Coordinates of C-alpha atoms in Angstrom, one line a residue:
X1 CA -25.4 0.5 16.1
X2 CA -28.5 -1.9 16.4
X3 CA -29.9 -3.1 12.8
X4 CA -33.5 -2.9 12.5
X5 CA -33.8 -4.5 9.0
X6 CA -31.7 -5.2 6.5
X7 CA -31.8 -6.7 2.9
X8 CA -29.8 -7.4 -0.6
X9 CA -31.6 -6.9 -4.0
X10 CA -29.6 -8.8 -7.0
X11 CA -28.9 -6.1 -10.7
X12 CA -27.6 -8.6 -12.5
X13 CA -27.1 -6.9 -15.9
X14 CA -25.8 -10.0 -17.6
X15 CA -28.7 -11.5 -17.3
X16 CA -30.9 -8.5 -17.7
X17 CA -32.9 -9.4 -14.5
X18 CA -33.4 -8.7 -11.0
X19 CA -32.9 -10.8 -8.2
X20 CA -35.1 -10.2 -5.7
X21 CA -34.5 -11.1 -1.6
X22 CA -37.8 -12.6 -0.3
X23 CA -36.9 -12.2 3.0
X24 CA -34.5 -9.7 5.0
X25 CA -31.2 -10.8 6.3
X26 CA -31.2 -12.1 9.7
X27 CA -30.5 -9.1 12.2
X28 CA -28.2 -10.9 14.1
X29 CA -26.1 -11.6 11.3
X30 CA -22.9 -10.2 13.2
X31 CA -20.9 -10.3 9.5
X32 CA -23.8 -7.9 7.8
X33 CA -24.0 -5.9 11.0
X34 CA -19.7 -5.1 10.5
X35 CA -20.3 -4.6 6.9
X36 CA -22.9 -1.7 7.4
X37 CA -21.2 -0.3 9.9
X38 CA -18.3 -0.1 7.9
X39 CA -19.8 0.8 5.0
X40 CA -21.5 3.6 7.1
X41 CA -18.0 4.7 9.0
X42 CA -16.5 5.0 5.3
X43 CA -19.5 7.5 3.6
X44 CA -19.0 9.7 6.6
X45 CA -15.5 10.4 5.9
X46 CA -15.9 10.8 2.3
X47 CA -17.5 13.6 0.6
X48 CA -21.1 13.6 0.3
X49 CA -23.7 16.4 -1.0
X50 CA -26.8 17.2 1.7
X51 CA -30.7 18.2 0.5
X52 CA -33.7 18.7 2.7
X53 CA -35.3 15.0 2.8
X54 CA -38.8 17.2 1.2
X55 CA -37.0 17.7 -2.1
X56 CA -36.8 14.4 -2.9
X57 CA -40.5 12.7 -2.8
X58 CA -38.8 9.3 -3.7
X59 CA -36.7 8.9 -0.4
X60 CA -39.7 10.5 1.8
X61 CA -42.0 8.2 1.2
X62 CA -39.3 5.7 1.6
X63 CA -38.9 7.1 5.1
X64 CA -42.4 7.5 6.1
X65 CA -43.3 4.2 5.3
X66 CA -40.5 2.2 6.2
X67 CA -42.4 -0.4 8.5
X68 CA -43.3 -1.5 4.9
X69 CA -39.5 -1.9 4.7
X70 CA -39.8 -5.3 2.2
X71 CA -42.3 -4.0 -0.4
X72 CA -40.0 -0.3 -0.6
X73 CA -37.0 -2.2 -1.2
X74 CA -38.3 -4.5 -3.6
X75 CA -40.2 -1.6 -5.4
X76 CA -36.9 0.6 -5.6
X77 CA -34.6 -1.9 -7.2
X78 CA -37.0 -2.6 -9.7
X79 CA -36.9 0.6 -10.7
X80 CA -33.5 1.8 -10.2
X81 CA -32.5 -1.1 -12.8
X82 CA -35.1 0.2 -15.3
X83 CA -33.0 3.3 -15.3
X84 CA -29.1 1.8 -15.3
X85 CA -30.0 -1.0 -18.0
X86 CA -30.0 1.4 -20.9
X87 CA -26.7 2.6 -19.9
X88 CA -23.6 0.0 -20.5
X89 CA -21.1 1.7 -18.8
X90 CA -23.1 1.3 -15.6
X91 CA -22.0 -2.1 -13.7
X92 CA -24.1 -4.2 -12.4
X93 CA -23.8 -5.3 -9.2
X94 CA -26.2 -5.5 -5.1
X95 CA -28.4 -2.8 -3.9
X96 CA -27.7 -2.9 0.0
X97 CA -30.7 -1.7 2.0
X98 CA -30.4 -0.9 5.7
X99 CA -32.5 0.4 8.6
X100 CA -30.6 1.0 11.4
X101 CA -30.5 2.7 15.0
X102 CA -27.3 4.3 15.6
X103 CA -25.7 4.7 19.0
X104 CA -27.3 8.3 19.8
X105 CA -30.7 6.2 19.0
X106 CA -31.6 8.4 16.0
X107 CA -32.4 6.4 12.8
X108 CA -31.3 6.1 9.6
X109 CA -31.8 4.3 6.2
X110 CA -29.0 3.7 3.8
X111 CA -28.7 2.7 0.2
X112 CA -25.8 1.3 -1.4
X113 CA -25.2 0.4 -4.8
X114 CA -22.1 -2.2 -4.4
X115 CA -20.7 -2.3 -7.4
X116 CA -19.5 -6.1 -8.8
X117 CA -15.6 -6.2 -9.4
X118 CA -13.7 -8.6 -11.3
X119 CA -11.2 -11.2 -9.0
X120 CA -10.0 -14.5 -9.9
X121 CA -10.7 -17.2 -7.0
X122 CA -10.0 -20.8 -6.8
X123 CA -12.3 -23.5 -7.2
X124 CA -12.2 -26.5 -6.6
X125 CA -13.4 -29.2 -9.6
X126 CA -13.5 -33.3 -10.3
X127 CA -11.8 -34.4 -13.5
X128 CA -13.1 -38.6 -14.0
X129 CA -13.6 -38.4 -9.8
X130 CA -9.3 -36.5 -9.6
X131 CA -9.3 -33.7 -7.4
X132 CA -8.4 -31.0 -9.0
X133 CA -7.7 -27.1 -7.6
X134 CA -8.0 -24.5 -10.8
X135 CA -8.1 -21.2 -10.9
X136 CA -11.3 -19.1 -12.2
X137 CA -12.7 -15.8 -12.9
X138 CA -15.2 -14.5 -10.3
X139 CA -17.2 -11.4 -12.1
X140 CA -19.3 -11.4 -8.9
X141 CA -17.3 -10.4 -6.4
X142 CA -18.5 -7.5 -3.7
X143 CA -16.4 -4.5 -2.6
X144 CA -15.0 -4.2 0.6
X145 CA -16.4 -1.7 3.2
X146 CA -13.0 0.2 2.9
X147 CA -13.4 0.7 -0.3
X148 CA -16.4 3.2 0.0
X149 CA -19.2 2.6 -2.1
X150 CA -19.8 4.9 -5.5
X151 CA -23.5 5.6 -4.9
X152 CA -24.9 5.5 -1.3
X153 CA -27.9 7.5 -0.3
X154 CA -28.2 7.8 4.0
X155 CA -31.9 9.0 5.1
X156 CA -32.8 10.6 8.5
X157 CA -36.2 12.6 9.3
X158 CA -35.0 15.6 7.9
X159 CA -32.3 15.6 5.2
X160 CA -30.7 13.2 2.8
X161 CA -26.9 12.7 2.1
X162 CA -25.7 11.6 -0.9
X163 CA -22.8 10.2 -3.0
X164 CA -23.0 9.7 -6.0
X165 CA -21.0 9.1 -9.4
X166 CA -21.9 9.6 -13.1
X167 CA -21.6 7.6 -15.8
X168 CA -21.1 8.3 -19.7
X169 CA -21.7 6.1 -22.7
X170 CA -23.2 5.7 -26.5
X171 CA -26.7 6.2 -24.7
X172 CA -25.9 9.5 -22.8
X173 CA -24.9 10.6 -19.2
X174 CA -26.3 9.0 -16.0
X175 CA -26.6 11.1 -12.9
X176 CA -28.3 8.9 -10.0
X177 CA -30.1 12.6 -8.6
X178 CA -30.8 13.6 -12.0
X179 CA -32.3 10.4 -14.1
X180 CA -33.3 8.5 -11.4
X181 CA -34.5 10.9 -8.0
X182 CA -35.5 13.0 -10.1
X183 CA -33.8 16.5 -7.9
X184 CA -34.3 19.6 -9.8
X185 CA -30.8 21.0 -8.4
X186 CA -28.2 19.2 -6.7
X187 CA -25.8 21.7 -4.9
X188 CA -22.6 21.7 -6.1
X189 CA -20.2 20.0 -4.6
X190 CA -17.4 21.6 -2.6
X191 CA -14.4 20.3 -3.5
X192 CA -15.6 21.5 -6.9
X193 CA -16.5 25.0 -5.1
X194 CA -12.9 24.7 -3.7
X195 CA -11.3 24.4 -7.0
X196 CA -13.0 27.8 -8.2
X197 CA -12.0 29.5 -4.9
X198 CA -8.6 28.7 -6.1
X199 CA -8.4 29.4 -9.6
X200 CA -10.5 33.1 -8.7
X201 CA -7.8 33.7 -6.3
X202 CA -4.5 32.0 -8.7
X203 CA -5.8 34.6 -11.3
X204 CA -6.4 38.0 -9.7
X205 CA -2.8 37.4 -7.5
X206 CA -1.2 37.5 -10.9
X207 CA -2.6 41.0 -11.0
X208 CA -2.1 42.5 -7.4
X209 CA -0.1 40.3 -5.2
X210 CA 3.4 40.2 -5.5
X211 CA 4.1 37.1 -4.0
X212 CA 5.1 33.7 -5.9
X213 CA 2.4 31.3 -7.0
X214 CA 3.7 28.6 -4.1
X215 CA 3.0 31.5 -1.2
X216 CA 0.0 32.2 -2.6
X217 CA -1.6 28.8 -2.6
X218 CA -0.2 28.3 1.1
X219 CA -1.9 31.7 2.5
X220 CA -4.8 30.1 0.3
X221 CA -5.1 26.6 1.8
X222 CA -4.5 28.1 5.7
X223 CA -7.2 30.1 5.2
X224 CA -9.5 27.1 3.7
X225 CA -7.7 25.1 6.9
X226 CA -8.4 27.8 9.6
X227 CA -12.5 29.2 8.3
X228 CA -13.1 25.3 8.3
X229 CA -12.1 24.9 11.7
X230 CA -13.3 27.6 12.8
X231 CA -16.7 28.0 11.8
X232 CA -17.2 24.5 9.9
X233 CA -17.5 26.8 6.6
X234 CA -15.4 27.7 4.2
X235 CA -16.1 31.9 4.5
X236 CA -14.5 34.0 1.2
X237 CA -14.4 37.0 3.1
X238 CA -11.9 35.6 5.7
X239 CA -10.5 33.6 3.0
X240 CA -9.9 37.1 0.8
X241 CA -8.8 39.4 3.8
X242 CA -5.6 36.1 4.6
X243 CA -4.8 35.9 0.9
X244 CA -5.0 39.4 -0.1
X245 CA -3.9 41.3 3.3
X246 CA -5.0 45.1 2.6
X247 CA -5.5 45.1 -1.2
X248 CA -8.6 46.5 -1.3
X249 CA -9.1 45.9 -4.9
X250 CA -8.3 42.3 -5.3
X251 CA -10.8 41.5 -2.5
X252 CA -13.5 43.1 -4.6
X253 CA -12.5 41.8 -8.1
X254 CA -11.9 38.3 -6.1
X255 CA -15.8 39.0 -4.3
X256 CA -16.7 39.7 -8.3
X257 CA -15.8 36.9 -9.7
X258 CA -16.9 34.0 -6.9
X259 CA -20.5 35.6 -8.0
X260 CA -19.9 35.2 -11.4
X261 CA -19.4 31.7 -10.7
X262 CA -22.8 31.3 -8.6
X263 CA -20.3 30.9 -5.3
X264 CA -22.0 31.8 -2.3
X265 CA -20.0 34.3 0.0
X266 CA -19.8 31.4 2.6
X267 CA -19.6 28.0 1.5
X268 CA -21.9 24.9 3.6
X269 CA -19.8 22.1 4.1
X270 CA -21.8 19.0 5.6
X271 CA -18.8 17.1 6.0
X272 CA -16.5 19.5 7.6
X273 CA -14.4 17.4 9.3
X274 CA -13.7 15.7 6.3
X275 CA -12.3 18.5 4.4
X276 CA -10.6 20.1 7.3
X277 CA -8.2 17.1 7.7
X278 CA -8.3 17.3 3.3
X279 CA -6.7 20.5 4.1
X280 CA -5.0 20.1 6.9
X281 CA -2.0 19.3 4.9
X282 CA 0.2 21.2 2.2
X283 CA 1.9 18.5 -0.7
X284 CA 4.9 20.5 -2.6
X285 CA 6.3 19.2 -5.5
X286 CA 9.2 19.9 -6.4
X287 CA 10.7 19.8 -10.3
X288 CA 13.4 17.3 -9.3
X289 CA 10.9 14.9 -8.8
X290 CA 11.0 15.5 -4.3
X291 CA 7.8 15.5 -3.2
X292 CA 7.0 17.1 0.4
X293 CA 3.9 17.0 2.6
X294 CA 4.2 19.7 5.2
X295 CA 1.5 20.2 7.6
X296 CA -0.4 23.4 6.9
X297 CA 0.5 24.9 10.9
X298 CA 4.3 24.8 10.3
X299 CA 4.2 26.6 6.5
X300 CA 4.8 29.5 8.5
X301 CA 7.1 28.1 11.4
X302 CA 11.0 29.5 9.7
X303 CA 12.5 27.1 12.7
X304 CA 11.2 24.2 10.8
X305 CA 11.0 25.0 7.4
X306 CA 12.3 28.2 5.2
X307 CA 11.7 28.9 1.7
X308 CA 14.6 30.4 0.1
X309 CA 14.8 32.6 -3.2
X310 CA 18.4 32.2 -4.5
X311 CA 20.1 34.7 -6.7
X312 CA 19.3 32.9 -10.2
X313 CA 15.6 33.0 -9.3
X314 CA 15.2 29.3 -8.1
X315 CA 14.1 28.2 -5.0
X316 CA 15.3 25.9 -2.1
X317 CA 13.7 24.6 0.2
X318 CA 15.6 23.7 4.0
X319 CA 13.9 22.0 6.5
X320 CA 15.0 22.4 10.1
X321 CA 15.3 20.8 13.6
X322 CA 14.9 17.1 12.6
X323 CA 14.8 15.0 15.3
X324 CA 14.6 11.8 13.8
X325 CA 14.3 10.4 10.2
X326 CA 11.8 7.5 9.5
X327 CA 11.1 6.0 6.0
X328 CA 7.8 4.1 5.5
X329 CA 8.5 0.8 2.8

């Protein structure tokens, strides 16, 4: 990755001001060159929504004029405080700006809102010229890069991807797309879609399938698993023919109610590689407190783990051919 510019705008909410960078940060800064890369490594394996770069006329004209990268920048904070300052639950914190050429040469911008956090930090003071090392409060302090960052917006010639987080308080809801980008519609996300997917399918089993609610989520998250890394989708029709076999009936009524929830029939996921390793694994819990995390390619392996119904209706669990046990402190 090769930075082309890069700068750091001051919200300081405290204060009620803005703290504007007059100049960009050297771009052999090899520190700030880690940090966005890190920062970029992190948003990739997170989830992230995707819109044509056209919808938003914002973040085109950002791109289109970005040899004017300073004046953007500079332009953008300004007004991306004018909409958080009404809103206290909003922190303050740095808006991160970056222009960079990745290693395939393509371009992107980024924009990261780094949120301040709270850390205590020594300090060194003079007490009548005494040395003395205290202990202070730091409400400044930056996130690190692994943390992922809240509300990041990455720009390339076509689309936009962006992460984002709301916020609620005594003067309303804040939605970055919504009250600052100003997007009409931002698709929904897909874990969200997910969670539908299951509910529709929890609730129409309980009226055709005969099998127990734990078989039925594992058929369910296989087929999430398998249409993922198949086709980089998530596709309800394969997902309904795994979970529901030949019932004929269920597929409809579960085909029903994904439109009654505005579900497409097959799911976009920009970030498929993030959810199929989400779903890669299945986490039982059991009610004597054992929890289990099985990958989802031996649910249905009996030589390494069976499901057992005993005569009182409970269920045990044996897992088999062990060749080693390791415990992680």
């Amino acid at each position: 990755m090769r930075i082309l510019n890069v700068i750091d705008h001051i919200l300081d909410k405290d204060s009620g001001n803005v703290v504007l960078s007059q100049k960009e940060i050297a771009k052999d800064n090899l520190e700030i060159t880690k940090y966005v890369e890190k920062v970029i490594d992190k948003f990739e394996k997170s989830e992230y929504v995707e819109l044509e770069l056209s919808r938003i006329p914002m973040l085109e004209q950002f791109w289109n004029n970005r040899d004017d990268f300073q004046k953007l920048t500079e332009k953008f904070a300004l007004d991306y405080f004018d909409s958080i300052k009404v809103n206290e639950k909003i922190p303050g914190g740095d808006l991160l700006f970056f222009n960079v050429e990745l290693d395939d040469l393509s371009q992107v911008i980024g924009i990261a809102k780094l949120d301040y956090t709270q850390r205590y930090i020594h300090n060194v003071e003079y007490d009548e010229d005494v040395l003395v090392n205290n202990i202070v409060q730091n409400n400044s302090i930056l996130p690190s890069p692994s943390q992922g960052v809240k509300n990041m917006i990455l720009i390339d010639a076509d689309k936009v991807q962006l992460r984002e987080q709301s916020y609620t308080g005594a003067s309303g809801k804040w939605l970055m797309s919504k009250d600052f980008l100003k997007v009409a519609a931002v698709p929904v996300k897909v874990s969200n879609n997910v969670k539908q997917i299951k509910k529709s399918i929890q609730k129409i089993s309980e009226k055709y399938d005969d099998d127990d609610d734990f078989a039925v989520t594992s058929k369910t998250q296989q087929a999430i698993h398998d249409s993922l890394e198949t086709d980089g989708v998530i596709d309800n029709d394969y997902i309904a023919d795994m979970v529901f076999d030949k019932k004929e009936e269920a597929k409809a009524e579960f085909k029903d109610e994904l439109a009654k929830k505005a579900i497409e029939p097959v799911v976009s996921v920009p970030n498929a590689n993030y959810f199929e390793k989400k779903y890669e694994r299945q986490k039982i819990k059991l009610d004597n407190g054992i929890e289990i995390n099985v990958p989802i390619s031996l649910l249905k392996n009996r030589d390494a783990i069976e499901f057992e119904t005993n005569p009182d209706g409970s269920t045990s669990v044996v897992i088999k051919n062990i060749g080693s046990l390791k415990s992680n402190f």
